[in-house]
Tab-separated table of C-alpha atoms in Angstrom:
chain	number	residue	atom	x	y	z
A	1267	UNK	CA	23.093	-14.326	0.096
A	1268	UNK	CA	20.384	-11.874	0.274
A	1269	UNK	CA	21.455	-8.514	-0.322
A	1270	UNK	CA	18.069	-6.462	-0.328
A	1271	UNK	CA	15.587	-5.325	-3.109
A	1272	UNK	CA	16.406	-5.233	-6.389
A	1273	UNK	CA	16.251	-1.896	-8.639
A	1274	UNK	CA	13.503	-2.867	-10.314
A	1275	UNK	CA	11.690	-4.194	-7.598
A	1276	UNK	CA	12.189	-0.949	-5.751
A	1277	UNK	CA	11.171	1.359	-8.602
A	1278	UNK	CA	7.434	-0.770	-8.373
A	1279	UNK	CA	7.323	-0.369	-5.136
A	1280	UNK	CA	8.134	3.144	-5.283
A	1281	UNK	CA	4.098	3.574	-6.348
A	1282	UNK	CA	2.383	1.396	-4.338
A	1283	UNK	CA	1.305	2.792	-0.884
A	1284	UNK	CA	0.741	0.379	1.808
A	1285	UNK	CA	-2.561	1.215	2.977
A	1286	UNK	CA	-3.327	2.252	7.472
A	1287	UNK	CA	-4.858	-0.718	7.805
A	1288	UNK	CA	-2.147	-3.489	6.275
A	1289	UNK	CA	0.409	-1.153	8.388
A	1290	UNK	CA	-1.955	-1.000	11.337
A	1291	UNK	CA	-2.233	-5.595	11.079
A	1292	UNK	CA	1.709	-5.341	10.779
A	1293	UNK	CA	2.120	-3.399	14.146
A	1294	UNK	CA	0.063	-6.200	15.996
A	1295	UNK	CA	1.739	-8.997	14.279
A	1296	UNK	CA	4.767	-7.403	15.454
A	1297	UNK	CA	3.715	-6.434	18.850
A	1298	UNK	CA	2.657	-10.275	19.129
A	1299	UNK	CA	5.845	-11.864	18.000
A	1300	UNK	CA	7.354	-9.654	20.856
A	1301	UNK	CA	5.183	-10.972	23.682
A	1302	UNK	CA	7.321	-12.504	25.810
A	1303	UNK	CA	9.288	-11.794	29.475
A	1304	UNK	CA	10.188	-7.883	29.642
A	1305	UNK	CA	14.457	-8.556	29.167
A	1306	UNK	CA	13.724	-10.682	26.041
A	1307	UNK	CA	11.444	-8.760	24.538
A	1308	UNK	CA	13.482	-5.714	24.900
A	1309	UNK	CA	16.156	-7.269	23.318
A	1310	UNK	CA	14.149	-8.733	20.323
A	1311	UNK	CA	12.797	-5.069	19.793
A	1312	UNK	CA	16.264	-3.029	19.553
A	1313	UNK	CA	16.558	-6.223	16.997
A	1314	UNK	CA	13.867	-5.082	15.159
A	1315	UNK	CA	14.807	-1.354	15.692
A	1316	UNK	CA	17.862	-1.434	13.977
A	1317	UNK	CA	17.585	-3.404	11.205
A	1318	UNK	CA	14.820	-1.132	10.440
A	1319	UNK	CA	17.244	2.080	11.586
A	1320	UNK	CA	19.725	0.603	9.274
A	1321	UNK	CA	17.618	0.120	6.244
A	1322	UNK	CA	16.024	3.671	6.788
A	1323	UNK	CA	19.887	5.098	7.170
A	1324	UNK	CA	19.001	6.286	10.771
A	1325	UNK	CA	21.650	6.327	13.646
A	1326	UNK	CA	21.759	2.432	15.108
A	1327	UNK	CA	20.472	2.351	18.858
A	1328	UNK	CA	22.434	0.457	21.431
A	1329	UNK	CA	20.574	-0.862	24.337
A	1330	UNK	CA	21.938	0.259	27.917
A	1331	UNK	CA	21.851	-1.062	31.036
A	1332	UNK	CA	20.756	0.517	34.283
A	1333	UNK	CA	21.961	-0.290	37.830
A	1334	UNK	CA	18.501	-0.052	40.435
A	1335	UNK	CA	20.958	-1.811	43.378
A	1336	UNK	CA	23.803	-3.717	43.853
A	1337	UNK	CA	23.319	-6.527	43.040
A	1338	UNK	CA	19.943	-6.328	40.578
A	1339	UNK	CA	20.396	-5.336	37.140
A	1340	UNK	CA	18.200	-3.618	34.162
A	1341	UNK	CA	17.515	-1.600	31.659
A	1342	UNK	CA	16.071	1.701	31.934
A	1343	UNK	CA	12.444	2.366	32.308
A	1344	UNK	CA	13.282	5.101	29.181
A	1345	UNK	CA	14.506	1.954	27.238
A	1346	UNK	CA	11.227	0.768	27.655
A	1347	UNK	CA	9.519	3.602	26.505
A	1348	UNK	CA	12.090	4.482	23.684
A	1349	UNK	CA	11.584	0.393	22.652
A	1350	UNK	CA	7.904	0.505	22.864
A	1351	UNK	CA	7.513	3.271	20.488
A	1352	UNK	CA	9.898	2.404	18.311
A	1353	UNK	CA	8.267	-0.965	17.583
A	1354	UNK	CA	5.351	1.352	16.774
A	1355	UNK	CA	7.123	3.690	14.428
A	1356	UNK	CA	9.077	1.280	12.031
A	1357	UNK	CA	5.789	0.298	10.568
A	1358	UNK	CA	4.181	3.888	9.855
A	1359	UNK	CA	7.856	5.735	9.778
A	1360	UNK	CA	8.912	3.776	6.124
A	1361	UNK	CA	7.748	4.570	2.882
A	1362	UNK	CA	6.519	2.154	0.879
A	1363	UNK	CA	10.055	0.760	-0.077
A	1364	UNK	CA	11.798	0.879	3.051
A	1365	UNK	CA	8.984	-1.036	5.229
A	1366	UNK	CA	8.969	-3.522	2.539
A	1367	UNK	CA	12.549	-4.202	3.177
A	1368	UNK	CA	12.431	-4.330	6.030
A	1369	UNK	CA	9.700	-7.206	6.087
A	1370	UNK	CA	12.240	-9.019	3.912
A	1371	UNK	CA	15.068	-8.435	6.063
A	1372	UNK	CA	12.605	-9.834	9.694
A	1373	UNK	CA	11.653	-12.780	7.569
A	1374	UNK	CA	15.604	-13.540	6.803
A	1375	UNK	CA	16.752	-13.083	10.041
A	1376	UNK	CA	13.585	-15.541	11.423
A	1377	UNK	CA	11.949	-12.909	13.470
A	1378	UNK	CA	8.985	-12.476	11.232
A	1379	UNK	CA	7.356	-15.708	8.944
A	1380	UNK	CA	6.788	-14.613	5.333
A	1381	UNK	CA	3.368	-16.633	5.634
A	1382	UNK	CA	1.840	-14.446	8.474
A	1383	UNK	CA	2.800	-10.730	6.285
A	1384	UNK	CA	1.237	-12.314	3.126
A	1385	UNK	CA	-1.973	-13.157	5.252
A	1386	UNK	CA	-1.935	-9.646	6.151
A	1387	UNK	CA	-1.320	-8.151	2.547
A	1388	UNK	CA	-3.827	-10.952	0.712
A	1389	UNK	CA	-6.518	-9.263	2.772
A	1390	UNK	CA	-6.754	-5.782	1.144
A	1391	UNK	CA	-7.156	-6.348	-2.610
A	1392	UNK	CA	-5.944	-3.141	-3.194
A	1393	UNK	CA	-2.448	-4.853	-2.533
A	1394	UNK	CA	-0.785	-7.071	-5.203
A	1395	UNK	CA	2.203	-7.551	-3.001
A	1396	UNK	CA	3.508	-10.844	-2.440
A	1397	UNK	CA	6.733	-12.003	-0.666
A	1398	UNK	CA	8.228	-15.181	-1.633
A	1399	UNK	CA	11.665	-16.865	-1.454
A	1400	UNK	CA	14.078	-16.634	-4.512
A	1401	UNK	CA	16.997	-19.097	-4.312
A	1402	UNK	CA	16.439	-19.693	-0.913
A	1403	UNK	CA	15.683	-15.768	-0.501
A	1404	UNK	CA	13.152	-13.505	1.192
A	1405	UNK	CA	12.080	-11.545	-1.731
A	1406	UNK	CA	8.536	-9.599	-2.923
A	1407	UNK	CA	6.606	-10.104	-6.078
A	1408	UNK	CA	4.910	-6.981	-6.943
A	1409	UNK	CA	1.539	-7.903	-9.277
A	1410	UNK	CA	-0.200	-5.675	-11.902
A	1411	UNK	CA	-3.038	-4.229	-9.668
A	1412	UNK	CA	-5.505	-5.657	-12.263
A	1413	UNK	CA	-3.985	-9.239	-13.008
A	1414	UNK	CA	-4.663	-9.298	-9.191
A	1415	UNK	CA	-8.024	-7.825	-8.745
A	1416	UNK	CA	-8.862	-10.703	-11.493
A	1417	UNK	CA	-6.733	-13.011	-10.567
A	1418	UNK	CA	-9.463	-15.425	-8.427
A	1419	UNK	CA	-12.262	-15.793	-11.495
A	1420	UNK	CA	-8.564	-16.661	-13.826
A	1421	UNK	CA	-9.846	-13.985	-16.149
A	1422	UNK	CA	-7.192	-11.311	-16.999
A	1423	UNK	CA	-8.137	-9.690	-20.136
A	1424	UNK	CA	-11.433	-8.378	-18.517
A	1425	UNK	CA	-10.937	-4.778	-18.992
A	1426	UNK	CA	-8.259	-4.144	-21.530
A	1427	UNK	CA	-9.026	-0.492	-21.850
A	1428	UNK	CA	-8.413	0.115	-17.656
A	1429	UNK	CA	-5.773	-2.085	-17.828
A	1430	UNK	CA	-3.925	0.194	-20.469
A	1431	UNK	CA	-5.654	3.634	-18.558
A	1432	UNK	CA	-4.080	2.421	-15.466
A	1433	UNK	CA	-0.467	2.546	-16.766
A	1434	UNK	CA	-0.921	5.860	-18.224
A	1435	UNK	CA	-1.757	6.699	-14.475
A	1436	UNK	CA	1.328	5.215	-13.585
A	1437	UNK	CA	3.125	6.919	-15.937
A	1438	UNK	CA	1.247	10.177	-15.037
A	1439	UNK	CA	2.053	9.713	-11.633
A	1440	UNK	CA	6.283	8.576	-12.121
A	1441	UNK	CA	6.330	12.105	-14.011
A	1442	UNK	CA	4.828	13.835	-10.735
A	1443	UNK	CA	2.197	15.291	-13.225
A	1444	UNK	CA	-0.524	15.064	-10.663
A	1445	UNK	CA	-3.039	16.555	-13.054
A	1446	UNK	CA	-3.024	13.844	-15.196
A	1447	UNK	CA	-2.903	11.371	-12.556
A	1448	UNK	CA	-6.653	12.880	-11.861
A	1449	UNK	CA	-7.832	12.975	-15.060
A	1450	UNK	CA	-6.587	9.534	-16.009
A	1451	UNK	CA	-8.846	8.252	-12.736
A	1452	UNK	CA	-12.203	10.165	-14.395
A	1453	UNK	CA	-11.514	8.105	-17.681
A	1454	UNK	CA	-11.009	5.032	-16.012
A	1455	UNK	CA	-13.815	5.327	-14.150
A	1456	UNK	CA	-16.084	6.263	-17.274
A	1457	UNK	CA	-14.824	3.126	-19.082
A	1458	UNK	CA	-15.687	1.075	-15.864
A	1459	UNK	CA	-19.093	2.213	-16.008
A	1460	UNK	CA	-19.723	1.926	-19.521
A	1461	UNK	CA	-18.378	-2.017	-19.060
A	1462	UNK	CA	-21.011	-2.164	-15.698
A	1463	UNK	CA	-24.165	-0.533	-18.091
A	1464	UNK	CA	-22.802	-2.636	-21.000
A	1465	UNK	CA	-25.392	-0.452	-23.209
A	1466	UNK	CA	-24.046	0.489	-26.479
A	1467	UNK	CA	-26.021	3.953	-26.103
A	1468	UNK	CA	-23.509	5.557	-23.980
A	1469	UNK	CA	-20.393	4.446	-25.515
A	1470	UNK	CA	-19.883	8.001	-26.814
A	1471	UNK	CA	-20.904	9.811	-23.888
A	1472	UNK	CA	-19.258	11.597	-20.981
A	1473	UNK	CA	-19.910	9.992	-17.568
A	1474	UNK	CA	-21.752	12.926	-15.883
A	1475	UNK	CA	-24.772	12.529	-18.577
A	1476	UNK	CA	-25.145	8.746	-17.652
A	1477	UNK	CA	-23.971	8.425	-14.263
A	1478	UNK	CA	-27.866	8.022	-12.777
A	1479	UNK	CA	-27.567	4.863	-14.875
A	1480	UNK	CA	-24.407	3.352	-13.640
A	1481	UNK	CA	-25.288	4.483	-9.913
A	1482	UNK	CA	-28.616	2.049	-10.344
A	1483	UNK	CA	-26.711	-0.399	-12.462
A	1484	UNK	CA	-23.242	-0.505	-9.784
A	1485	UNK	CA	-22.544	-2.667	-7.013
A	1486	UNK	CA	-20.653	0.617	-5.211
A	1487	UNK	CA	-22.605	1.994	-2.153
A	1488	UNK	CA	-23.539	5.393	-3.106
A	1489	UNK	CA	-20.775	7.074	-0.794
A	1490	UNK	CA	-18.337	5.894	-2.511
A	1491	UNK	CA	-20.139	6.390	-6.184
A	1492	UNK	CA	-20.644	10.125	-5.079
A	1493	UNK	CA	-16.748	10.058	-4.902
A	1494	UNK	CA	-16.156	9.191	-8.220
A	1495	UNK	CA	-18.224	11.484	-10.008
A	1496	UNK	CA	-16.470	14.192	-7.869
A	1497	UNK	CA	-13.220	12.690	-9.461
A	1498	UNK	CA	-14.910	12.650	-12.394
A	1499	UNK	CA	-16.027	16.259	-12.620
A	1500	UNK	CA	-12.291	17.724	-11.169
A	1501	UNK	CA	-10.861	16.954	-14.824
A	1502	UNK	CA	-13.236	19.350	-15.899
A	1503	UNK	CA	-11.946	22.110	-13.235
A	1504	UNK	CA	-8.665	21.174	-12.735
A	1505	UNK	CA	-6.050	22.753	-15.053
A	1506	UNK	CA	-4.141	19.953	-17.419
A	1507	UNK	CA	-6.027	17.220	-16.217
A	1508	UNK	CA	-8.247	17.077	-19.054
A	1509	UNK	CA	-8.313	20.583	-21.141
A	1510	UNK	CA	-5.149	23.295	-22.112
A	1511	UNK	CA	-5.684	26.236	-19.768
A	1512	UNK	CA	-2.720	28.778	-18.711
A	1513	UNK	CA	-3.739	28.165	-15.155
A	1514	UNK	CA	-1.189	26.628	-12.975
A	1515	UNK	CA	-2.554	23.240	-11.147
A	1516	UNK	CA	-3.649	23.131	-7.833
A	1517	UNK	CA	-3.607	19.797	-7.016
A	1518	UNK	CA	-0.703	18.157	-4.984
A	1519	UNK	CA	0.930	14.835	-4.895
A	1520	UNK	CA	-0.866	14.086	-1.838
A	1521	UNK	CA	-3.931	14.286	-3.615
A	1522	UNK	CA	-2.350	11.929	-6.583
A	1523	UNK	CA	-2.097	9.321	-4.381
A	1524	UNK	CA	-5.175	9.021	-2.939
A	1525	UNK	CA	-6.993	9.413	-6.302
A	1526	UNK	CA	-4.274	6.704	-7.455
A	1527	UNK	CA	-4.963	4.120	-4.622
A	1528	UNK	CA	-8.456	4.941	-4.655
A	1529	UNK	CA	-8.861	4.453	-8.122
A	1530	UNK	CA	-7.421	1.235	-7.704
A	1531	UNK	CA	-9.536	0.447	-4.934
A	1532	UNK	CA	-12.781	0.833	-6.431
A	1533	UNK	CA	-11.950	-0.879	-9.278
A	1534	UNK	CA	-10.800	-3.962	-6.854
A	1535	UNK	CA	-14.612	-3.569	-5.115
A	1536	UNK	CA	-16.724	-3.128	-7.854
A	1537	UNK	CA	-15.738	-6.610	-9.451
A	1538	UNK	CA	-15.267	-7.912	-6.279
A	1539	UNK	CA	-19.179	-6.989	-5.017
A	1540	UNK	CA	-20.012	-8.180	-8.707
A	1541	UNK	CA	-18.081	-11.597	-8.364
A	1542	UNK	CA	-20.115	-12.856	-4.981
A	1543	UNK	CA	-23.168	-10.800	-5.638
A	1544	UNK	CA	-23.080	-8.506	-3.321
């Protein structure tokens, strides 16, 4: 019997955030699986509403009927509306945990297929989430961000240095110290463009006196380089992300996570423009 996500699957998944555009594919999948006549589809969406509602711990919704004449009857046209937006709002509502349990919980009850959502999630490499069956199950596999990124060319000890960077960031980032989180993501970038220059020259230098070198030598487009050395440089600035100071940090957990996926991210493109030459 499935009984949800596990403890240990949820505390992973408490750190992974599930990107606009995987929750943006999700909401057409769903709005497509829900294409059918209006009294149907209204009925698969309050479905789909409250096993989400019920996962979430939000009040259920029960679907009402309205009488238009005496002897025609259906629902509301504020059903409708209510339905409409709710099939909307149970994909960008959930955190991270919640919407995947609910994806579990469509794919046991048949609504959703477990091969469409992995389509969905295989697309942004970002993503290392999986969902699989487990004795018979709907269940998620939740991969180490880099054994995924490297996953395709079957080499994962590229990197051993990020690899072990990156789980300080985790662990930077389960402690909510969001300093650290930042300056964790300005060494990991340094060691990823010392690996990209592969010059033994630099090995003991900071990445703001090479970086002209590893913007020639990347396969970033220079957007997105001029965002790492601005990630870079904030350890410098920012209070406990890479020196003792007595200020008090300034940045917030929103900005954690965004240098956290981002971080990711880049990694994920640079070896990804580097793999098909790009």
């Amino acid at each position: 019997m499935y009984f949800g996500l596990s403890k240990e699957q949820k505390e992973k998944l408490r750190f992974e955030v599930i990107s606009h555009q995987i929750r943006l594919n999700i909401a057409m999948l769903f709005r497509d699986i829900t294409v059918n006549n209006s009294s149907v589809k209204i009925i698969t969406i309050n479905n789909m509403a409250n096993i989400a509602r019920q996962i979430e711990g939000l009040p259920l919704h029960k679907l009402e009927f309205g009488m238009y004449d005496s002897d025609y009857e259906r629902y509301h046209e504020v059903e409708y509306a209510w339905h409409y937006a709710e099939l909307e709002l149970i994909v960008r509502r959930p955190n991270s945990v919640y919407l995947i349990e609910i994806i579990c919980d469509l794919i046991q009850v048949g609504i959703v297929q477990r091969v469409d959502i992995n389509e969905i999630f295989s697309r942004e490499k970002s993503s290392g989430i999986f969902f699989i069956y487990e004795n018979n199950y709907p269940s998620v596999e939740i991969k180490d961000i880099l054994e995924y990124i490297y996953e395709d060319s079957g080499d994962t000890q590229e990197h051993p240095n990020i690899r072990l960077l990156m789980g300080h960031m985790k662990d930077a980032f389960a402690a909510e110290d969001w300093s650290l989180v930042s300056g964790t993501s300005g060494s990991i970038f340094e060691t990823l463009a010392k690996d990209v220059i592969k010059n033994p020259n630099i090995e003991n230098k900071s990445l703001g006196s090479f970086f002209d070198s590893y913007r020639k030598s990347s396969n970033l487009p220079g957007p997105i380089l001029d965002m790492i050395i601005l990630i870079f440089n904030k350890r410098n600035t920012e209070p406990l992300a890479a020196h003792g100071k007595t200020n008090i940090p300034t940045i917030t957990k929103d900005d954690a996570v965004i240098i956290f996926e981002i971080t990711k991210a880049f990694i994920s493109m640079e070896r990804t423009f580097a793999n098909n030459g790009i």
